[in-house]
PDB file of C-alpha atoms in Angstrom:
ATOM      1  CA  MET Y   1    -223.367  44.821 -56.196  1.00 45.00           C
ATOM      2  CA  ASN Y   2    -223.277  48.549 -58.536  1.00 49.00           C
ATOM      3  CA  ILE Y   3    -221.153  49.561 -60.305  1.00 52.00           C
ATOM      4  CA  SER Y   4    -220.050  52.319 -58.063  1.00 49.00           C
ATOM      5  CA  THR Y   5    -219.533  49.472 -54.754  1.00 46.00           C
ATOM      6  CA  ALA Y   6    -217.397  47.857 -57.716  1.00 47.00           C
ATOM      7  CA  LYS Y   7    -215.397  50.556 -58.561  1.00 50.00           C
ATOM      8  CA  ALA Y   8    -214.800  51.466 -54.612  1.00 50.00           C
ATOM      9  CA  ASP Y   9    -213.281  48.551 -53.510  1.00 49.00           C
ATOM     10  CA  GLN Y  10    -210.968  48.992 -55.948  1.00 58.00           C
ATOM     11  CA  ARG Y  11    -206.826  49.654 -55.478  1.00 66.00           C
ATOM     12  CA  ARG Y  12    -205.322  53.004 -57.578  1.00 84.00           C
ATOM     13  CA  THR Y  13    -202.606  51.737 -59.055  1.00 89.00           C
ATOM     14  CA  PRO Y  14    -199.959  53.263 -60.212  1.00 92.00           C
ATOM     15  CA  GLU Y  15    -199.029  54.128 -63.766  1.00 93.00           C
ATOM     16  CA  LEU Y  16    -196.944  50.680 -65.573  1.00 94.00           C
ATOM     17  CA  VAL Y  17    -194.403  52.411 -66.091  1.00 96.00           C
ATOM     18  CA  ARG Y  18    -192.663  55.730 -63.648  1.00 97.00           C
ATOM     19  CA  GLU Y  19    -189.599  57.252 -65.172  1.00 97.00           C
ATOM     20  CA  PHE Y  20    -187.475  58.985 -62.340  1.00 97.00           C
ATOM     21  CA  THR Y  21    -184.668  61.188 -63.235  1.00 96.00           C
ATOM     22  CA  SER Y  22    -180.882  62.542 -60.886  1.00 95.00           C
ATOM     23  CA  PRO Y  23    -181.339  65.800 -61.390  1.00 94.00           C
ATOM     24  CA  SER Y  24    -177.811  65.892 -63.939  1.00 92.00           C
ATOM     25  CA  GLY Y  25    -180.458  64.131 -66.624  1.00 91.00           C
ATOM     26  CA  GLU Y  26    -177.290  61.252 -66.531  1.00 91.00           C
ATOM     27  CA  TYR Y  27    -179.548  59.043 -65.088  1.00 94.00           C
ATOM     28  CA  ARG Y  28    -183.319  57.542 -65.200  1.00 95.00           C
ATOM     29  CA  LEU Y  29    -184.542  54.537 -63.074  1.00 97.00           C
ATOM     30  CA  LEU Y  30    -187.095  53.208 -64.550  1.00 97.00           C
ATOM     31  CA  ILE Y  31    -190.520  51.285 -62.849  1.00 97.00           C
ATOM     32  CA  THR Y  32    -192.424  48.574 -65.124  1.00 97.00           C
ATOM     33  CA  GLY Y  33    -194.899  47.208 -63.648  1.00 95.00           C
ATOM     34  CA  HIS Y  34    -196.220  43.812 -65.265  1.00 92.00           C
ATOM     35  CA  ASP Y  35    -199.258  42.192 -66.350  1.00 91.00           C
ATOM     36  CA  ASP Y  36    -201.483  45.027 -65.731  1.00 90.00           C
ATOM     37  CA  TRP Y  37    -200.249  44.672 -62.367  1.00 91.00           C
ATOM     38  CA  ARG Y  38    -200.835  40.931 -61.650  1.00 91.00           C
ATOM     39  CA  ASN Y  39    -198.187  40.851 -60.384  1.00 90.00           C
ATOM     40  CA  PRO Y  40    -197.682  43.250 -57.084  1.00 92.00           C
ATOM     41  CA  ARG Y  41    -194.172  43.563 -58.074  1.00 94.00           C
ATOM     42  CA  PRO Y  42    -191.940  45.841 -60.427  1.00 96.00           C
ATOM     43  CA  SER Y  43    -188.877  45.502 -62.062  1.00 97.00           C
ATOM     44  CA  ALA Y  44    -186.697  48.049 -61.934  1.00 97.00           C
ATOM     45  CA  GLU Y  45    -183.637  49.362 -64.307  1.00 96.00           C
ATOM     46  CA  LEU Y  46    -180.990  52.111 -63.777  1.00 96.00           C
ATOM     47  CA  SER Y  47    -179.677  53.329 -66.861  1.00 93.00           C
ATOM     48  CA  ARG Y  48    -177.436  55.911 -68.146  1.00 90.00           C
ATOM     49  CA  LEU Y  49    -177.842  58.563 -70.366  1.00 85.00           C
ATOM     50  CA  ALA Y  50    -177.216  60.093 -73.508  1.00 72.00           C
ATOM     51  CA  LYS Y  51    -176.182  64.032 -74.067  1.00 68.00           C
ATOM     52  CA  ARG Y  52    -180.196  62.721 -76.352  1.00 64.00           C
ATOM     53  CA  ALA Y  53    -181.832  60.884 -73.327  1.00 60.00           C
ATOM     54  CA  GLN Y  54    -181.522  57.774 -74.970  1.00 63.00           C
ATOM     55  CA  PRO Y  55    -179.996  55.445 -72.885  1.00 61.00           C
ATOM     56  CA  ILE Y  56    -175.537  54.777 -74.115  1.00 68.00           C
ATOM     57  CA  ASN Y  57    -175.838  51.616 -71.217  1.00 73.00           C
ATOM     58  CA  ASP Y  58    -177.910  49.961 -68.742  1.00 74.00           C
ATOM     59  CA  ALA Y  59    -176.450  50.171 -65.805  1.00 84.00           C
ATOM     60  CA  TRP Y  60    -178.246  47.521 -63.821  1.00 94.00           C
ATOM     61  CA  LYS Y  61    -181.143  45.619 -64.164  1.00 95.00           C
ATOM     62  CA  ILE Y  62    -183.659  43.782 -60.995  1.00 95.00           C
ATOM     63  CA  ASP Y  63    -186.231  41.316 -61.916  1.00 95.00           C
ATOM     64  CA  GLU Y  64    -188.713  41.837 -59.695  1.00 95.00           C
ATOM     65  CA  LEU Y  65    -188.552  44.627 -56.415  1.00 95.00           C
ATOM     66  CA  PRO Y  66    -189.812  43.574 -53.010  1.00 93.00           C
ATOM     67  CA  HIS Y  67    -192.175  46.722 -53.659  1.00 92.00           C
ATOM     68  CA  ARG Y  68    -195.305  45.899 -53.106  1.00 90.00           C
ATOM     69  CA  LEU Y  69    -196.475  47.399 -56.822  1.00 93.00           C
ATOM     70  CA  GLY Y  70    -193.268  49.338 -56.409  1.00 93.00           C
ATOM     71  CA  PRO Y  71    -192.239  51.707 -54.203  1.00 96.00           C
ATOM     72  CA  ALA Y  72    -194.529  55.419 -53.554  1.00 94.00           C
ATOM     73  CA  ALA Y  73    -191.069  57.458 -54.414  1.00 95.00           C
ATOM     74  CA  ALA Y  74    -187.712  57.101 -55.837  1.00 97.00           C
ATOM     75  CA  LEU Y  75    -184.804  59.291 -55.666  1.00 97.00           C
ATOM     76  CA  VAL Y  76    -182.059  59.118 -58.550  1.00 97.00           C
ATOM     77  CA  PHE Y  77    -178.762  60.491 -57.313  1.00 96.00           C
ATOM     78  CA  ASP Y  78    -176.111  62.501 -60.248  1.00 94.00           C
ATOM     79  CA  ASP Y  79    -173.759  58.892 -59.675  1.00 93.00           C
ATOM     80  CA  GLY Y  80    -176.492  56.649 -60.019  1.00 94.00           C
ATOM     81  CA  THR Y  81    -176.980  55.774 -56.581  1.00 96.00           C
ATOM     82  CA  VAL Y  82    -181.386  55.490 -56.456  1.00 97.00           C
ATOM     83  CA  VAL Y  83    -183.648  55.636 -53.058  1.00 98.00           C
ATOM     84  CA  LEU Y  84    -186.578  53.558 -53.365  1.00 97.00           C
ATOM     85  CA  ILE Y  85    -189.347  55.086 -50.370  1.00 96.00           C
ATOM     86  CA  ASP Y  86    -191.824  53.124 -49.336  1.00 95.00           C
ATOM     87  CA  GLU Y  87    -194.856  51.028 -50.778  1.00 92.00           C
ATOM     88  CA  TRP Y  88    -197.021  52.292 -53.153  1.00 91.00           C
ATOM     89  CA  VAL Y  89    -199.408  50.252 -51.241  1.00 85.00           C
ATOM     90  CA  ARG Y  90    -199.222  53.043 -48.061  1.00 82.00           C
ATOM     91  CA  THR Y  91    -199.098  50.866 -45.090  1.00 86.00           C
ATOM     92  CA  PRO Y  92    -196.457  50.785 -42.894  1.00 90.00           C
ATOM     93  CA  SER Y  93    -193.976  48.700 -44.705  1.00 89.00           C
ATOM     94  CA  PRO Y  94    -190.847  46.437 -43.795  1.00 93.00           C
ATOM     95  CA  ILE Y  95    -189.320  48.857 -46.765  1.00 94.00           C
ATOM     96  CA  SER Y  96    -189.253  52.182 -45.697  1.00 96.00           C
ATOM     97  CA  LEU Y  97    -186.296  52.934 -47.328  1.00 97.00           C
ATOM     98  CA  MET Y  98    -183.825  51.128 -49.335  1.00 98.00           C
ATOM     99  CA  VAL Y  99    -180.705  52.132 -51.071  1.00 98.00           C
ATOM    100  CA  ILE Y 100    -179.045  51.177 -54.279  1.00 97.00           C
ATOM    101  CA  ASP Y 101    -175.882  51.474 -56.130  1.00 95.00           C
ATOM    102  CA  LYS Y 102    -174.994  52.211 -59.455  1.00 91.00           C
ATOM    103  CA  GLN Y 103    -174.477  49.126 -59.645  1.00 92.00           C
ATOM    104  CA  GLY Y 104    -177.286  48.035 -59.166  1.00 94.00           C
ATOM    105  CA  ILE Y 105    -176.057  46.561 -55.175  1.00 95.00           C
ATOM    106  CA  ILE Y 106    -178.509  46.641 -52.593  1.00 96.00           C
ATOM    107  CA  LYS Y 107    -176.556  48.242 -49.995  1.00 96.00           C
ATOM    108  CA  ALA Y 108    -179.263  49.157 -47.413  1.00 97.00           C
ATOM    109  CA  THR Y 109    -182.809  48.495 -46.085  1.00 97.00           C
ATOM    110  CA  HIS Y 110    -184.584  49.954 -42.922  1.00 97.00           C
ATOM    111  CA  SER Y 111    -187.981  49.217 -42.304  1.00 96.00           C
ATOM    112  CA  PHE Y 112    -190.980  51.065 -40.398  1.00 96.00           C
ATOM    113  CA  ASP Y 113    -189.822  50.152 -36.963  1.00 96.00           C
ATOM    114  CA  ASP Y 114    -186.191  51.366 -38.560  1.00 97.00           C
ATOM    115  CA  LEU Y 115    -187.294  54.546 -38.405  1.00 96.00           C
ATOM    116  CA  ALA Y 116    -189.825  54.532 -35.423  1.00 96.00           C
ATOM    117  CA  LYS Y 117    -186.973  53.360 -33.040  1.00 96.00           C
ATOM    118  CA  VAL Y 118    -184.089  56.212 -34.649  1.00 96.00           C
ATOM    119  CA  SER Y 119    -186.694  58.960 -34.405  1.00 95.00           C
ATOM    120  CA  GLY Y 120    -188.199  57.837 -30.719  1.00 95.00           C
ATOM    121  CA  LYS Y 121    -191.331  57.855 -32.199  1.00 94.00           C
ATOM    122  CA  SER Y 122    -193.639  54.930 -31.494  1.00 94.00           C
ATOM    123  CA  PRO Y 123    -195.440  53.512 -34.540  1.00 94.00           C
ATOM    124  CA  ALA Y 124    -198.603  55.464 -32.972  1.00 94.00           C
ATOM    125  CA  GLN Y 125    -197.695  58.575 -33.268  1.00 94.00           C
ATOM    126  CA  MET Y 126    -196.104  57.973 -37.044  1.00 95.00           C
ATOM    127  CA  VAL Y 127    -199.259  57.292 -38.378  1.00 94.00           C
ATOM    128  CA  GLU Y 128    -201.002  59.525 -35.862  1.00 94.00           C
ATOM    129  CA  SER Y 129    -199.131  62.677 -38.150  1.00 93.00           C
ATOM    130  CA  ALA Y 130    -197.855  61.734 -41.370  1.00 93.00           C
ATOM    131  CA  LYS Y 131    -199.216  63.567 -44.086  1.00 93.00           C
ATOM    132  CA  GLN Y 132    -197.071  61.708 -46.810  1.00 90.00           C
ATOM    133  CA  GLY Y 133    -197.068  57.926 -46.958  1.00 89.00           C
ATOM    134  CA  ALA Y 134    -197.600  56.286 -43.810  1.00 91.00           C
ATOM    135  CA  TRP Y 135    -195.083  58.039 -41.484  1.00 95.00           C
ATOM    136  CA  GLN Y 136    -193.242  61.140 -43.632  1.00 95.00           C
ATOM    137  CA  SER Y 137    -194.967  64.037 -42.016  1.00 93.00           C
ATOM    138  CA  SER Y 138    -194.287  66.236 -45.109  1.00 92.00           C
ATOM    139  CA  PRO Y 139    -192.002  65.239 -48.558  1.00 93.00           C
ATOM    140  CA  PRO Y 140    -188.488  64.932 -47.793  1.00 94.00           C
ATOM    141  CA  ILE Y 141    -185.433  67.005 -48.854  1.00 94.00           C
ATOM    142  CA  ALA Y 142    -182.650  65.720 -50.894  1.00 95.00           C
ATOM    143  CA  ASN Y 143    -179.261  67.224 -50.498  1.00 94.00           C
ATOM    144  CA  HIS Y 144    -177.767  66.538 -53.610  1.00 90.00           C
ATOM    145  CA  ASP Y 145    -174.321  67.805 -53.261  1.00 91.00           C
ATOM    146  CA  ALA Y 146    -173.686  65.438 -49.512  1.00 91.00           C
ATOM    147  CA  MET Y 147    -175.600  63.161 -50.893  1.00 94.00           C
ATOM    148  CA  SER Y 148    -178.188  62.916 -47.749  1.00 96.00           C
ATOM    149  CA  ILE Y 149    -181.630  62.921 -47.686  1.00 97.00           C
ATOM    150  CA  ARG Y 150    -184.179  64.306 -44.913  1.00 96.00           C
ATOM    151  CA  PHE Y 151    -187.004  62.781 -44.164  1.00 96.00           C
ATOM    152  CA  PHE Y 152    -189.352  64.193 -40.964  1.00 95.00           C
ATOM    153  CA  THR Y 153    -191.170  61.498 -39.038  1.00 94.00           C
ATOM    154  CA  ASP Y 154    -193.585  63.090 -36.060  1.00 92.00           C
ATOM    155  CA  ASN Y 155    -191.818  66.085 -37.197  1.00 89.00           C
ATOM    156  CA  ILE Y 156    -188.516  65.300 -36.526  1.00 94.00           C
ATOM    157  CA  PRO Y 157    -185.386  65.283 -38.721  1.00 95.00           C
ATOM    158  CA  ILE Y 158    -184.116  61.465 -39.004  1.00 96.00           C
ATOM    159  CA  LEU Y 159    -180.862  61.691 -41.951  1.00 97.00           C
ATOM    160  CA  LEU Y 160    -180.455  59.481 -44.378  1.00 97.00           C
ATOM    161  CA  ASN Y 161    -176.539  58.951 -45.746  1.00 97.00           C
ATOM    162  CA  VAL Y 162    -177.048  57.402 -48.904  1.00 97.00           C
ATOM    163  CA  LYS Y 163    -173.667  56.546 -49.531  1.00 95.00           C
ATOM    164  CA  THR Y 164    -173.435  54.707 -46.521  1.00 95.00           C
ATOM    165  CA  GLY Y 165    -177.453  53.819 -45.770  1.00 96.00           C
ATOM    166  CA  LYS Y 166    -177.518  54.254 -42.615  1.00 97.00           C
ATOM    167  CA  ILE Y 167    -180.100  56.537 -41.297  1.00 97.00           C
ATOM    168  CA  SER Y 168    -179.688  59.036 -37.257  1.00 96.00           C
ATOM    169  CA  THR Y 169    -181.619  61.323 -36.329  1.00 93.00           C
ATOM    170  CA  VAL Y 170    -180.273  65.026 -37.456  1.00 80.00           C
ATOM    171  CA  PRO Y 171    -178.880  66.703 -33.999  1.00 70.00           C
ATOM    172  CA  SER Y 172    -181.122  70.134 -33.356  1.00 57.00           C
ATOM    173  CA  SER Y 173    -178.596  72.606 -33.964  1.00 52.00           C
ATOM    174  CA  ASP Y 174    -178.522  71.910 -38.081  1.00 44.00           C
TER     175      ASP Y 174
END
C-alpha cells in the first residue's frame, strides 16, 4: 500500500476542541474529543461567561455524548439552551437533533427517521436532496428571539421549537 492510499482511507476528524457561543456571548459550549479521537465519544461543557470571556461557572458537563465524533454543528441560545445537529459522521443518524436545556437536561432527541416522518419525505428523497449533512437541503435558520430553528429537508421546512423540543412542518403561509 502506498502513502496516498493510506491517506485516502483515513476519516477526517474534527478539531479536538470546538467552541460554539450564544449570540450575546454569555454562554459558551465546548465539544472536546479525547485521546486523539481514539474514543469516538466527546464530552460537552456549557459555561456561562463573564464580560471578559472567562468562565464564571459551568452550567453543565456531559462526559460522553452519544454522537460519533461529536455533533456536526451546534447552536447555543442566549438562555443557555443548546441544540446539537447531526453527528460529525455524515450518515442518517438516530441523533439528528438534540435539545439540551441550560441545566444539562436532554429535553428532546429526533432521529433521521423522525424527520422523514414529519416532512412526509422518504429517507431516499432526503438523502438525495441533502446539501449539508445527511438530510438538510439548506443551512438551518435560527430565530433566537422565538427560540426556534427552521431546517429544510428536500426543501420542506421543518420547525424545531427549542423551548418544547417539538418538531413540525411549517405552514405554507409562514
